[in-house]
Short mmCIF file of C-alpha atoms and ligand atoms in Angstrom, two decimals:
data_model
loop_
_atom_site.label_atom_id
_atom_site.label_comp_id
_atom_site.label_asym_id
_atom_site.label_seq_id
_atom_site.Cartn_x
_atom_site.Cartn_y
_atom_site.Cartn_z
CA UNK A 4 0.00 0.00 0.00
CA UNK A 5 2.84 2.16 0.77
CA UNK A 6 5.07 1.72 -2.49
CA UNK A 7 4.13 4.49 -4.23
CA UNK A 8 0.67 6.23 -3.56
CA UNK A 9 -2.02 3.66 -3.94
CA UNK A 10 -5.60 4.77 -4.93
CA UNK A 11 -7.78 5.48 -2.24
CA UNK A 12 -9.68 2.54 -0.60
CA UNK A 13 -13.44 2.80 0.79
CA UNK A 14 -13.88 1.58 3.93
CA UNK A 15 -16.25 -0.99 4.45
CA UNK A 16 -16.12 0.02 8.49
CA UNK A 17 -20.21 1.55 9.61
CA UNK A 18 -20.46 4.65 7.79
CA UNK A 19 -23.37 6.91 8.46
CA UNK A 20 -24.72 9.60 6.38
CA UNK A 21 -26.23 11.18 9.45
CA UNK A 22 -25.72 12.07 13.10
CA UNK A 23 -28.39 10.84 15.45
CA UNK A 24 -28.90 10.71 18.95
CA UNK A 25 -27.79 7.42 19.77
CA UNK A 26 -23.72 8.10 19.13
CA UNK A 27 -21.94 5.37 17.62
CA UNK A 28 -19.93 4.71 20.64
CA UNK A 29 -17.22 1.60 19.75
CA UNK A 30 -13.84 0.47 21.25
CA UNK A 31 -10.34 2.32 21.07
CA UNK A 32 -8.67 -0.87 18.77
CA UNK A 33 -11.69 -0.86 16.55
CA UNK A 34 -11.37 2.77 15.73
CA UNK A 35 -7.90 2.60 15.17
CA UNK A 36 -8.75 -0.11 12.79
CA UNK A 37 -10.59 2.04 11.23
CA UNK A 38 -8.32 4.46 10.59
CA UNK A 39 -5.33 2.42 9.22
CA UNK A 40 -7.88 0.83 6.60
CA UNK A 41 -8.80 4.30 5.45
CA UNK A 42 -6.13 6.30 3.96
CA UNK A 43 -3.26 6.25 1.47
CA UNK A 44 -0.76 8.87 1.09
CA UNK A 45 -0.18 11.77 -0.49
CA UNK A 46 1.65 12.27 -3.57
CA UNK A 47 5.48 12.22 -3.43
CA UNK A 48 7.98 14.92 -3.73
CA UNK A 49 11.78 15.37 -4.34
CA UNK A 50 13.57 17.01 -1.16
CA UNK A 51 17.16 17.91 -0.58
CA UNK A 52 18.66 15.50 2.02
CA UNK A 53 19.40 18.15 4.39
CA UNK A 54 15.40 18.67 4.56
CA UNK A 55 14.36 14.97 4.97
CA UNK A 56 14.75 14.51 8.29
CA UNK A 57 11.24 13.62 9.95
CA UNK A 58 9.91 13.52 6.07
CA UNK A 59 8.78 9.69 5.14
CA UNK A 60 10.51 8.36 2.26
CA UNK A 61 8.05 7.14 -0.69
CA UNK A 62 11.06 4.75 -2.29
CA UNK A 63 13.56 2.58 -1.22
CA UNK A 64 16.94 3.19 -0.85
CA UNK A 65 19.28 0.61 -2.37
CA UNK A 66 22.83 -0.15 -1.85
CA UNK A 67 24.39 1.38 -5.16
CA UNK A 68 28.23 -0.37 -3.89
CA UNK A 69 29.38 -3.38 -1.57
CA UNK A 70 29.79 -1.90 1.49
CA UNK A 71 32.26 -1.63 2.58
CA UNK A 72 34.17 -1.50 -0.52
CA UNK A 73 36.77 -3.41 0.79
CA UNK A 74 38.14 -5.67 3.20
CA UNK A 75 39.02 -3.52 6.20
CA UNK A 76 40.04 -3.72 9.88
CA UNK A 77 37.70 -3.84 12.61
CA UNK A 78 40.84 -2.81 15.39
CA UNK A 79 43.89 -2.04 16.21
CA UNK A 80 46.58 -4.55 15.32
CA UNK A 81 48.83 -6.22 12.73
CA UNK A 82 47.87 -7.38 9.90
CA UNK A 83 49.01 -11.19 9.54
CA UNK A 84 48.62 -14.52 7.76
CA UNK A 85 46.78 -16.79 10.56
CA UNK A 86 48.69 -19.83 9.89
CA UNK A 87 52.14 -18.11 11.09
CA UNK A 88 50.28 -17.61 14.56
CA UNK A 89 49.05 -20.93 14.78
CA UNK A 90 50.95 -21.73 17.81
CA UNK A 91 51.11 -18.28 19.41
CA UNK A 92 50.30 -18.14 23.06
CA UNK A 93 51.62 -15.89 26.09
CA UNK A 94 54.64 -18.64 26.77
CA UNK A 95 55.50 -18.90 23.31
CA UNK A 96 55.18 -15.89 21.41
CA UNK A 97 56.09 -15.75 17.67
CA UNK A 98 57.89 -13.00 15.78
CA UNK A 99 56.91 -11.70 12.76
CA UNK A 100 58.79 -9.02 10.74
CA UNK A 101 57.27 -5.78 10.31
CA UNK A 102 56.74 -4.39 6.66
CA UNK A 103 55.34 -0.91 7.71
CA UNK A 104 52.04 0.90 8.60
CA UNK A 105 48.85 1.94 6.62
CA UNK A 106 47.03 4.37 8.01
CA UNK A 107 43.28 4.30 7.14
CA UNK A 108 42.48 5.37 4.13
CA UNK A 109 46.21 4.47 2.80
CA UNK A 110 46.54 1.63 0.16
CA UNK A 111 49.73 -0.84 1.38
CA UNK A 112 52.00 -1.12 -1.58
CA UNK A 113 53.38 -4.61 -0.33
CA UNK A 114 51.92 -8.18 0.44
CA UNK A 115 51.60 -9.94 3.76
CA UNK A 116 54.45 -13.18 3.09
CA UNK A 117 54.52 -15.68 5.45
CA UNK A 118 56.64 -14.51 8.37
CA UNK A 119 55.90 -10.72 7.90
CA UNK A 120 53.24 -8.41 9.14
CA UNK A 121 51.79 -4.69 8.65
CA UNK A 122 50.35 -2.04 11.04
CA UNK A 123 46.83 -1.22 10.86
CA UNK A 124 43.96 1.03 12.63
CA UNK A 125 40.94 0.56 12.51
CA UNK A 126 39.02 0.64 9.42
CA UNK A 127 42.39 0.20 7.56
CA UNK A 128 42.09 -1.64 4.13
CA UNK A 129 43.86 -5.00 4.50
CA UNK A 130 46.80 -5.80 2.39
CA UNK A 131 47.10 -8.24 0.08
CA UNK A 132 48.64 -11.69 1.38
CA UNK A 133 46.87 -10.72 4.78
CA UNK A 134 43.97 -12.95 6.33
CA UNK A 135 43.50 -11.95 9.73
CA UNK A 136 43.86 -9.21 12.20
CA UNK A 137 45.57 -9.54 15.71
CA UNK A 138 44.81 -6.92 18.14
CA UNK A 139 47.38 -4.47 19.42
CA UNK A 140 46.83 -5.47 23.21
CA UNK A 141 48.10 -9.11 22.38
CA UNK A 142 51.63 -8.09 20.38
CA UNK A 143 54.94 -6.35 21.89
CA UNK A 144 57.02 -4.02 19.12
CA UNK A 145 60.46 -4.91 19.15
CA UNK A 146 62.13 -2.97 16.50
CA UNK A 147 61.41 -3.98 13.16
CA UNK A 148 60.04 -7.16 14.78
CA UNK A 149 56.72 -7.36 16.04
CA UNK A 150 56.43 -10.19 18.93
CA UNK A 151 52.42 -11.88 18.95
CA UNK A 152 51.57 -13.83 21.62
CA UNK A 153 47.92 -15.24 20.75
CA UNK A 154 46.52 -17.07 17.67
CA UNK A 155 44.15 -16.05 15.78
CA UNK A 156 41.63 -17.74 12.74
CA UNK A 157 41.47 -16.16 9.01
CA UNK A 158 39.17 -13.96 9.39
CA UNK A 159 39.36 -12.69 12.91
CA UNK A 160 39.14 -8.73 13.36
CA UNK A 161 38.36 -8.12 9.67
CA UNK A 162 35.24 -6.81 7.75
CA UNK A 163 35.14 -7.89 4.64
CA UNK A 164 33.66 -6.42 1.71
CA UNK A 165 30.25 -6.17 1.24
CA UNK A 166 29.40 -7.53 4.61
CA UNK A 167 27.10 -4.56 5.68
CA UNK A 168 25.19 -4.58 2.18
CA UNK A 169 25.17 -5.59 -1.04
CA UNK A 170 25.04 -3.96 -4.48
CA UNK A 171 21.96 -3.22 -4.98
CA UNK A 172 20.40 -4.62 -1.37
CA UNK A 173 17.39 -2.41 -0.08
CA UNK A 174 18.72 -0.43 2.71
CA UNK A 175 15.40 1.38 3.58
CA UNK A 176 12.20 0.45 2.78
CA UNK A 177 9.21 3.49 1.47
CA UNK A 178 7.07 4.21 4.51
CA UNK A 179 9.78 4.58 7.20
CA UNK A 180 10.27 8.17 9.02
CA UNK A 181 13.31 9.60 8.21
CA UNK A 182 15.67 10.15 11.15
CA UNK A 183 19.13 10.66 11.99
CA UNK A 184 20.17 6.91 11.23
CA UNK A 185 17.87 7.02 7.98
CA UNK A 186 20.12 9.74 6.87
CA UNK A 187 23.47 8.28 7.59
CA UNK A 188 22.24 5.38 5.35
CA UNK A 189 21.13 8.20 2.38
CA UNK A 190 24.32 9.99 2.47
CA UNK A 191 26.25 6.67 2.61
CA UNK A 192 25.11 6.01 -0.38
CA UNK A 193 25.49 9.01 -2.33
CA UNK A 194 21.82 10.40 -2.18
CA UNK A 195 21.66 14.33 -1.75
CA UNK A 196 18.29 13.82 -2.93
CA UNK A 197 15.09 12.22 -1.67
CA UNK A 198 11.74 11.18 -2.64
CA UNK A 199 9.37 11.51 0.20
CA UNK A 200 5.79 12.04 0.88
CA UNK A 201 4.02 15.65 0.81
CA UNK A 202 3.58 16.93 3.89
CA UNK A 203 -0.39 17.17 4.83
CA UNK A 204 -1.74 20.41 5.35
CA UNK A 205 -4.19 19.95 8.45
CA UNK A 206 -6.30 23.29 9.08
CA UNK A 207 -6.99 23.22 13.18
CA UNK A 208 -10.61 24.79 13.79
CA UNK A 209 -11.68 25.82 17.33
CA UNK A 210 -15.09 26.79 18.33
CA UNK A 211 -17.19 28.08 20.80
CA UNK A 212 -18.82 31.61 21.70
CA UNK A 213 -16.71 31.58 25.07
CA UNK A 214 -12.98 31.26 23.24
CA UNK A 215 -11.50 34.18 22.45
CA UNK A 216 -7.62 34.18 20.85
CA UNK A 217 -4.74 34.45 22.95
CA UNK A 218 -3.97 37.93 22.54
CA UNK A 219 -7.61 38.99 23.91
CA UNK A 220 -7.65 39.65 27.56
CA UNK A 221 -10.85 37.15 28.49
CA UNK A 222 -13.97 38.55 29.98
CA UNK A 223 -16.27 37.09 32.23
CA UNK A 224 -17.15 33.62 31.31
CA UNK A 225 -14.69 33.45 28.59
CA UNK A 226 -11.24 31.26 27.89
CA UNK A 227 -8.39 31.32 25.95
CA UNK A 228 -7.79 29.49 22.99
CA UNK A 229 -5.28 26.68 24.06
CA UNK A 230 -6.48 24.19 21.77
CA UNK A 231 -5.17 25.51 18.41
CA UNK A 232 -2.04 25.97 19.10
CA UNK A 233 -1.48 22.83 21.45
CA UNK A 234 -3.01 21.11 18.19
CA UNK A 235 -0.84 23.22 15.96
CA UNK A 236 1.91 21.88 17.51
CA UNK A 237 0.75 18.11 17.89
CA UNK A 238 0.47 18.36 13.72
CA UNK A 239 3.98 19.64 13.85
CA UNK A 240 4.91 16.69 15.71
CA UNK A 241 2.99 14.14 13.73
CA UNK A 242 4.80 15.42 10.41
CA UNK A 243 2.10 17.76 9.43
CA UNK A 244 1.79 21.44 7.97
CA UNK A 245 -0.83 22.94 10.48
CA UNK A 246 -2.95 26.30 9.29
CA UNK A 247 -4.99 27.79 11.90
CA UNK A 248 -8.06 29.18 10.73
CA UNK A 249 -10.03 31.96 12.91
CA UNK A 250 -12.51 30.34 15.84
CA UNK A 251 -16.01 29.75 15.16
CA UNK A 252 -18.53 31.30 17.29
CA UNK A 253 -21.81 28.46 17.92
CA UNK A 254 -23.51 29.74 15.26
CA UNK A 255 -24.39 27.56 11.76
CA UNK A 256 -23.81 30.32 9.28
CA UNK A 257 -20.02 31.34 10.19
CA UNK A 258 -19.21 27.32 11.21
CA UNK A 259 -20.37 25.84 7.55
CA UNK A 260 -18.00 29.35 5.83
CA UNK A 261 -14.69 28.34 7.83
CA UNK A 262 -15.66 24.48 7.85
CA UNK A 263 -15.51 25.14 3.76
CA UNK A 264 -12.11 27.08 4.43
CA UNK A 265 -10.64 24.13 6.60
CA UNK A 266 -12.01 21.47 3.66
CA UNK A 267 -8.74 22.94 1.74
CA UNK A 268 -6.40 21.13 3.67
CA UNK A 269 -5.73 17.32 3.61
CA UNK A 270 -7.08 16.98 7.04
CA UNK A 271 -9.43 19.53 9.31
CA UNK A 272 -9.08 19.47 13.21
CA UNK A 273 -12.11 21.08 14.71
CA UNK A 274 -11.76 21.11 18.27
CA UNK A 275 -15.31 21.65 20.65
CA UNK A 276 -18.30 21.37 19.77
CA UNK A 277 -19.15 17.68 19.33
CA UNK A 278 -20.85 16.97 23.24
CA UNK A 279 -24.61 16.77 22.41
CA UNK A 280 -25.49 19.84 23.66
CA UNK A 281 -27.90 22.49 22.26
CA UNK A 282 -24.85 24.55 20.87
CA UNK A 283 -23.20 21.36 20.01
CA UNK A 284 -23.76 21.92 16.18
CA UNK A 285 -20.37 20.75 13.94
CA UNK A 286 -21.78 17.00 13.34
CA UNK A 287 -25.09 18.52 12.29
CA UNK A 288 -23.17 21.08 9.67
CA UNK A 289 -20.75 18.55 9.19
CA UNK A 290 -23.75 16.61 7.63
CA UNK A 291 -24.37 19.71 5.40
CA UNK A 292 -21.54 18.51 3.68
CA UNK A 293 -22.15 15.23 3.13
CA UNK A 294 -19.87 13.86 5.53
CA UNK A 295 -19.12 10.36 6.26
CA UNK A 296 -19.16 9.34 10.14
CA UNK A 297 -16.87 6.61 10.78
CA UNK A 298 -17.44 6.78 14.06
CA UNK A 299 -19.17 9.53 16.71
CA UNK A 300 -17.70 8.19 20.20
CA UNK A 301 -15.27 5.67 21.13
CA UNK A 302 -15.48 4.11 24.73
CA UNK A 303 -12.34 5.98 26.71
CA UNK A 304 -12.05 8.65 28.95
CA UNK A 305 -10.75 11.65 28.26
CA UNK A 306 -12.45 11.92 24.85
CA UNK A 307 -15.34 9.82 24.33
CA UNK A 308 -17.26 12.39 21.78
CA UNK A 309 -14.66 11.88 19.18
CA UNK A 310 -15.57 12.16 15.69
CA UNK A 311 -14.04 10.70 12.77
CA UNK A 312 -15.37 10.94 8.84
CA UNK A 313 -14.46 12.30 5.56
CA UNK A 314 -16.39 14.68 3.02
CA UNK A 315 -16.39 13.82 -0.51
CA UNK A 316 -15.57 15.87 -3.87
CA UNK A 317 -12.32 17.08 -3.20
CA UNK A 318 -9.28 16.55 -5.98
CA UNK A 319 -6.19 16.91 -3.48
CA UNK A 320 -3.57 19.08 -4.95
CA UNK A 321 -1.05 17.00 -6.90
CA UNK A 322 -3.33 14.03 -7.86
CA UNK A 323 -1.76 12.63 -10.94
CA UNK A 324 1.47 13.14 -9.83
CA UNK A 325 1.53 9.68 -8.20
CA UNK A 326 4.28 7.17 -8.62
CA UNK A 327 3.93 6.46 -12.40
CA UNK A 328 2.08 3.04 -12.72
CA UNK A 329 -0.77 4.65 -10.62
CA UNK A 330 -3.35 6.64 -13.36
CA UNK A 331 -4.35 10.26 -12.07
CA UNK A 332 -6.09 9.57 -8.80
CA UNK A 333 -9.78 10.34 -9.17
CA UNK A 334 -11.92 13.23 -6.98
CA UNK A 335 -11.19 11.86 -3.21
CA UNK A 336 -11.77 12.88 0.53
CA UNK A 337 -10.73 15.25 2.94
CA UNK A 338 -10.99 13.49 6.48
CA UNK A 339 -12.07 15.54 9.45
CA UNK A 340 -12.58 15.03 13.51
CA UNK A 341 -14.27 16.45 16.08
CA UNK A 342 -12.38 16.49 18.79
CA UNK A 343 -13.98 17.41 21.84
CA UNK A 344 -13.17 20.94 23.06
CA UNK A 345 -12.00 20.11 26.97
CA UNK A 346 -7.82 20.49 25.90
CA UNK A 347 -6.88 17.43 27.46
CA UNK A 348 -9.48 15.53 26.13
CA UNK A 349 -8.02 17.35 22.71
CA UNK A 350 -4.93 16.31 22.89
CA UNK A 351 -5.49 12.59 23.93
CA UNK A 352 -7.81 12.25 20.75
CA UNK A 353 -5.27 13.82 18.71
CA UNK A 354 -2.57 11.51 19.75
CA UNK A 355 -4.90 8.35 19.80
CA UNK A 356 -6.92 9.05 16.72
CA UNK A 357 -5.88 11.96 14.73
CA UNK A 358 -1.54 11.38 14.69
CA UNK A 359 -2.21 8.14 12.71
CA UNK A 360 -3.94 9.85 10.41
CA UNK A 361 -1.36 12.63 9.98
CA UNK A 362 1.14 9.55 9.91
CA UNK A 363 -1.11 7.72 7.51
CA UNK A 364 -1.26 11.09 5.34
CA UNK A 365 2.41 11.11 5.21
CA UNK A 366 2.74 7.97 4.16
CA UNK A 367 4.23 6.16 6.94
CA UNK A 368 3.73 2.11 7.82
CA UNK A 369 0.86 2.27 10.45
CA UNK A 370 2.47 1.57 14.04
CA UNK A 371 1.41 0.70 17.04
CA UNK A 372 0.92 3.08 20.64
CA UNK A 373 4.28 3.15 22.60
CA UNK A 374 3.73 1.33 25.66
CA UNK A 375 5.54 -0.12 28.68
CA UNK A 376 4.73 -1.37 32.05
CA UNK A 377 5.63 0.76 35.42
CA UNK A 378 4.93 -0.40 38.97
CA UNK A 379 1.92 1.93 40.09
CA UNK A 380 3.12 4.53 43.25
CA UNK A 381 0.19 5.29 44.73
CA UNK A 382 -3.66 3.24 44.42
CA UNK A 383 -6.21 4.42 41.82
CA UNK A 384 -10.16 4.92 42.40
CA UNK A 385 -12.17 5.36 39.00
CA UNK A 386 -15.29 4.20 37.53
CA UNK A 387 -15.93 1.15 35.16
CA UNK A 388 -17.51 1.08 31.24
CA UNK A 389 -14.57 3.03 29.51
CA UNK A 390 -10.95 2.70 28.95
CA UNK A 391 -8.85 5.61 30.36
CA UNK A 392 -6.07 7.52 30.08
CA UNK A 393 -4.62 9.52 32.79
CA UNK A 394 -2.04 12.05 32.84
CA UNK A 395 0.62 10.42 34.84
CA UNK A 396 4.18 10.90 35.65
CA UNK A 397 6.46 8.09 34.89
CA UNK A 398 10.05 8.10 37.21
CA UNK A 399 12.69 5.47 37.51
CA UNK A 400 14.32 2.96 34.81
CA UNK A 401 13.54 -0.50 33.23
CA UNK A 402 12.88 -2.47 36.41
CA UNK A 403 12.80 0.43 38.83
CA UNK A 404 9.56 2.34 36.39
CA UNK A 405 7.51 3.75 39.07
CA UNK A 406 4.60 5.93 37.92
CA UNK A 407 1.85 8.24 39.53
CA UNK A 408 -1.19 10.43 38.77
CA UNK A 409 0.18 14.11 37.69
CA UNK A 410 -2.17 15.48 40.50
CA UNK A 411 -5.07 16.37 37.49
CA UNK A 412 -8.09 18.88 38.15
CA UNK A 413 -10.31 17.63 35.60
CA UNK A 414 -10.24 17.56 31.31
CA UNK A 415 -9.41 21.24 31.44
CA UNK A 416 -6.32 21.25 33.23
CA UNK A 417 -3.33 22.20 30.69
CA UNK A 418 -0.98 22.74 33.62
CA UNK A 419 -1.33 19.10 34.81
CA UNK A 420 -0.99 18.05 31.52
CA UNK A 421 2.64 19.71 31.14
CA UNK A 422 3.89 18.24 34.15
CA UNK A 423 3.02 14.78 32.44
CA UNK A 424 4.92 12.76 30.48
CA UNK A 425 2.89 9.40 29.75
CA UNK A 426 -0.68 7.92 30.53
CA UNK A 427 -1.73 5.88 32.80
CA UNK A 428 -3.95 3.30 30.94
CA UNK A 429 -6.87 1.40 32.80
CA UNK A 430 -9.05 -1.16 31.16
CA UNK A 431 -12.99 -0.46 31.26
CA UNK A 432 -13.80 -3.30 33.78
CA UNK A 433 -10.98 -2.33 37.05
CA UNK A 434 -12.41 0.41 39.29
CA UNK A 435 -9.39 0.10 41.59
CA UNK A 436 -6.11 0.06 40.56
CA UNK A 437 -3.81 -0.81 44.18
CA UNK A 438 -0.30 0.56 45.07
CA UNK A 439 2.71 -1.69 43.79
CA UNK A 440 0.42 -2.96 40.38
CA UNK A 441 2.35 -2.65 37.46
CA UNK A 442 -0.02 -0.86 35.07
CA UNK A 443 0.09 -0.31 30.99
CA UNK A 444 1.77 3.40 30.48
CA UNK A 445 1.37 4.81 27.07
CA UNK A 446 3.91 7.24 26.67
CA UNK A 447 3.18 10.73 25.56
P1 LIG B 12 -16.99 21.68 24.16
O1 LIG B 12 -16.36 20.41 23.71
O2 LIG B 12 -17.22 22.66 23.07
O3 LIG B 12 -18.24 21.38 24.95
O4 LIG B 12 -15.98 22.37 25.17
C1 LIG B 12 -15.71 21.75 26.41
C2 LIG B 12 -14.87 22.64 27.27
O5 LIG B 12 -13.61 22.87 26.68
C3 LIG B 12 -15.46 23.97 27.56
O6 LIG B 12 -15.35 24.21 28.96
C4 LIG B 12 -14.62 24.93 26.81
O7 LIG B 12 -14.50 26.13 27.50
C5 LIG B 12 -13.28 24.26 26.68
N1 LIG B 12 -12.72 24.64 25.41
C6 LIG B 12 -13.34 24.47 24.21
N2 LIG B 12 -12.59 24.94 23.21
C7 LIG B 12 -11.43 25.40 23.77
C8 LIG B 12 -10.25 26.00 23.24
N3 LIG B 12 -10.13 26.23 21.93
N4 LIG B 12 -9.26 26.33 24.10
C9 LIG B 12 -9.40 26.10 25.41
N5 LIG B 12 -10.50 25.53 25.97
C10 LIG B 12 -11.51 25.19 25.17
MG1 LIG B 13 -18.27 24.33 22.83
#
């Protein structure tokens, strides 16, 4: 799916045309599932190598060269032919003539003959006549003598050509996130240039008639906008272009005119909006637009009014440019959620639902949540029916991982948030969670 862009599948997961009143509330996995079946990535760009770093490369990189080209040193020693050490040990050492030095990078004019050896460091190409390396530590210099006083086998201390690749072996496979290894491998083999993925442009949408932007002192009853930017900089994480568009006020007219603006983009964020309350309206002008609903409400806690679809008609910019084989792509999607508008319930959907869709987007392999196990510090009280994730604080390595609550006030608090730096996760059916119990982390 990932080798090249493929065309766009349909899902075949419960789509509705409408919102009702009875949400379609299903489990964390199965919306997940949903998600990965959905989407295939944009169309793929050239990038200088300098740039590709976090980009997601839409080919594979091949070996163009054995490497390493040649047969080279993995220490610091002599260069020798085993069978003159074949009796070497610390009682009776042998001596071997030394022919010089070749310092890495240096070609030895010479041959190893039986009875002689040559200097080397490491990565040093090994002479001819030469089948083995002994280390430094295990040899005394005498002069032009060089006294050895442990065997080794042909091949000891040596890495021969082509032992880290191939010609023409695949190094890196399309789909993988380019980081600092990633580009090692790219420059090692001569590529200043990459193909990777586009970048999706995800417009970030906050309403509510009590948000006002950050530069607005708020009045009575009214709060700051947290949730663009926090999202703005979740995209920015995920490997997305974020474009904040102004809030929405709970009013139909002005919603549907920047919902339009936000149906630009590859992916729209609104955040708020999506309880099922009277000024709850985005499903209901989502519908205007002949959305899709994947799914209206998954069963965890922070987040549970999550909405997922996608609106139809849209021919993404660059369509045709696909890998080659693939015809132009025809008119496709642009997805959307609603995340609910409480910022920590925001920013959990985001990184449960909305990040693999970014990911997805950018045409990475679909992977799963980072978790790990951490002994629990202090017991847990909570109700049963959804899964939850709780702002913790995870302290202590590998077998010492101790973690505990981050002290939170409720969906709303950003502050408790920051001092977090993982989830607790507790499955639906435990209402009590005791000291000591290692418990699933998901790490933020
Ligand atoms: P909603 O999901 O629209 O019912 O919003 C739930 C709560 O989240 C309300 O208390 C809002 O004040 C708060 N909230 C909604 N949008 C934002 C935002 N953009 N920034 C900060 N808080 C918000
Ligand atoms: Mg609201």
């Amino acid at each position: 799916m990932f080798e090249g862009a493929a065309p766009r599948r349909h899902l075949s997961f419960d789509i509705r045309s409408r919102p009702s009143d009875t949400r379609a509330m299903i489990e964390l996995e199965q919306a997940r599932q949903s998600i990965f079946a959905a989407l295939a990535p944009l169309p793929p760009e050239p990038v200088p190598l300098e740039a590709a770093v976090g980009r997601v490369a839409s080919e594979p990189i091949l070996s163009p060269i054995d490497l390493p080209t040649f047969d080279n040193s993995a220490v610091d020693g002599y260069a020798v032919s085993a069978t003159d050490l074949r009796a070497a040990r610390p009682e009776a050492p042998v001596k071997l003539e030394l022919l010089g030095r070749v310092a890495a990078g240096q070609v030895f004019a010479g041959k190893v003959r039986p009875g002689t050896c040559v200097r080397l460091f490491t990565g040093s190409a090994l002479p001819p006549g030469a089948d083995a390396v002994v280390m430094v530590e295990h040899t005394t210099r005498q002069g032009d003598r060089v006294q050895i006083t442990k065997a080794v086998a042909a091949g000891d201390n040596i890495v021969p050509v082509g032992s880290e690749a191939k010609r023409g072996e695949r190094l890196l496979s399309p789909g993988l996130r380019l980081d600092y290894a990633a580009i090692a491998v790219a420059a090692s083999t001569g590529r200043s240039r990459l193909l990777v993925y586009r970048k999706p442009q995800v417009a970030v949408l906050a309403t509510g008639d009590e948000i006002v932007d950050i530069d607005v002192p708020p009045g009575a009853n009214q709060i700051r906008n947290s949730n663009s930017y926090s999202l703005a900089a979740q995209v920015q994480a995920a490997g997305g272009e974020p474009v904040l568009l102004p809030i929405a006020p709970d009013e139909p007219a002005r919603l549907r005119e920047l919902i339009a603006d936000g149906l630009e983009a590859d992916l729209l964020l609104l955040a708020g909006g999506v309880s099922m309350g009277k000024y709850d309206l985005v499903e209901q002008v989502l519908a205007e637009f002949q959305a899709e609903f994947f799914f209206t409400g998954v069963l965890i806690q922070p987040g549970k009014p999550v909405v997922f679809g996608r609106i139809p008609g849209r021919v993404p910019s660059g369509a045709g440019a696909t890998a080659g084989e693939h015809p132009a792509s025809p008119p496709t999607h642009t997805y959307f959620f609603g995340l609910p508008g409480n910022p920590v319930s925001t920013m959990v959907t985001f990184e449960l639902f909305a990040r693999p869709v970014i990911e997805a987007l950018a045409g990475m392999t679909p992977r799963k949540l980072m978790s790990l196990h951490a002994r629990l510090k202090s017991e847990i009280k909570t109700k049963t029916g959804l899964k939850r994730f709780l702002p913790a604080i995870l302290s202590g390595e590998f077998e010492h991982a101790e973690v505990e609550l981050a002290g939170w006030h409720g969906s709303g608090d950003v502050a408790a948030m920051a001092r977090s730096n993982c989830y607790i996760v507790i499955a639906p059916d435990r209402d009590c969670i005791a000291a000591a119990e290692w418990v699933p982390v998901l790490m933020m």
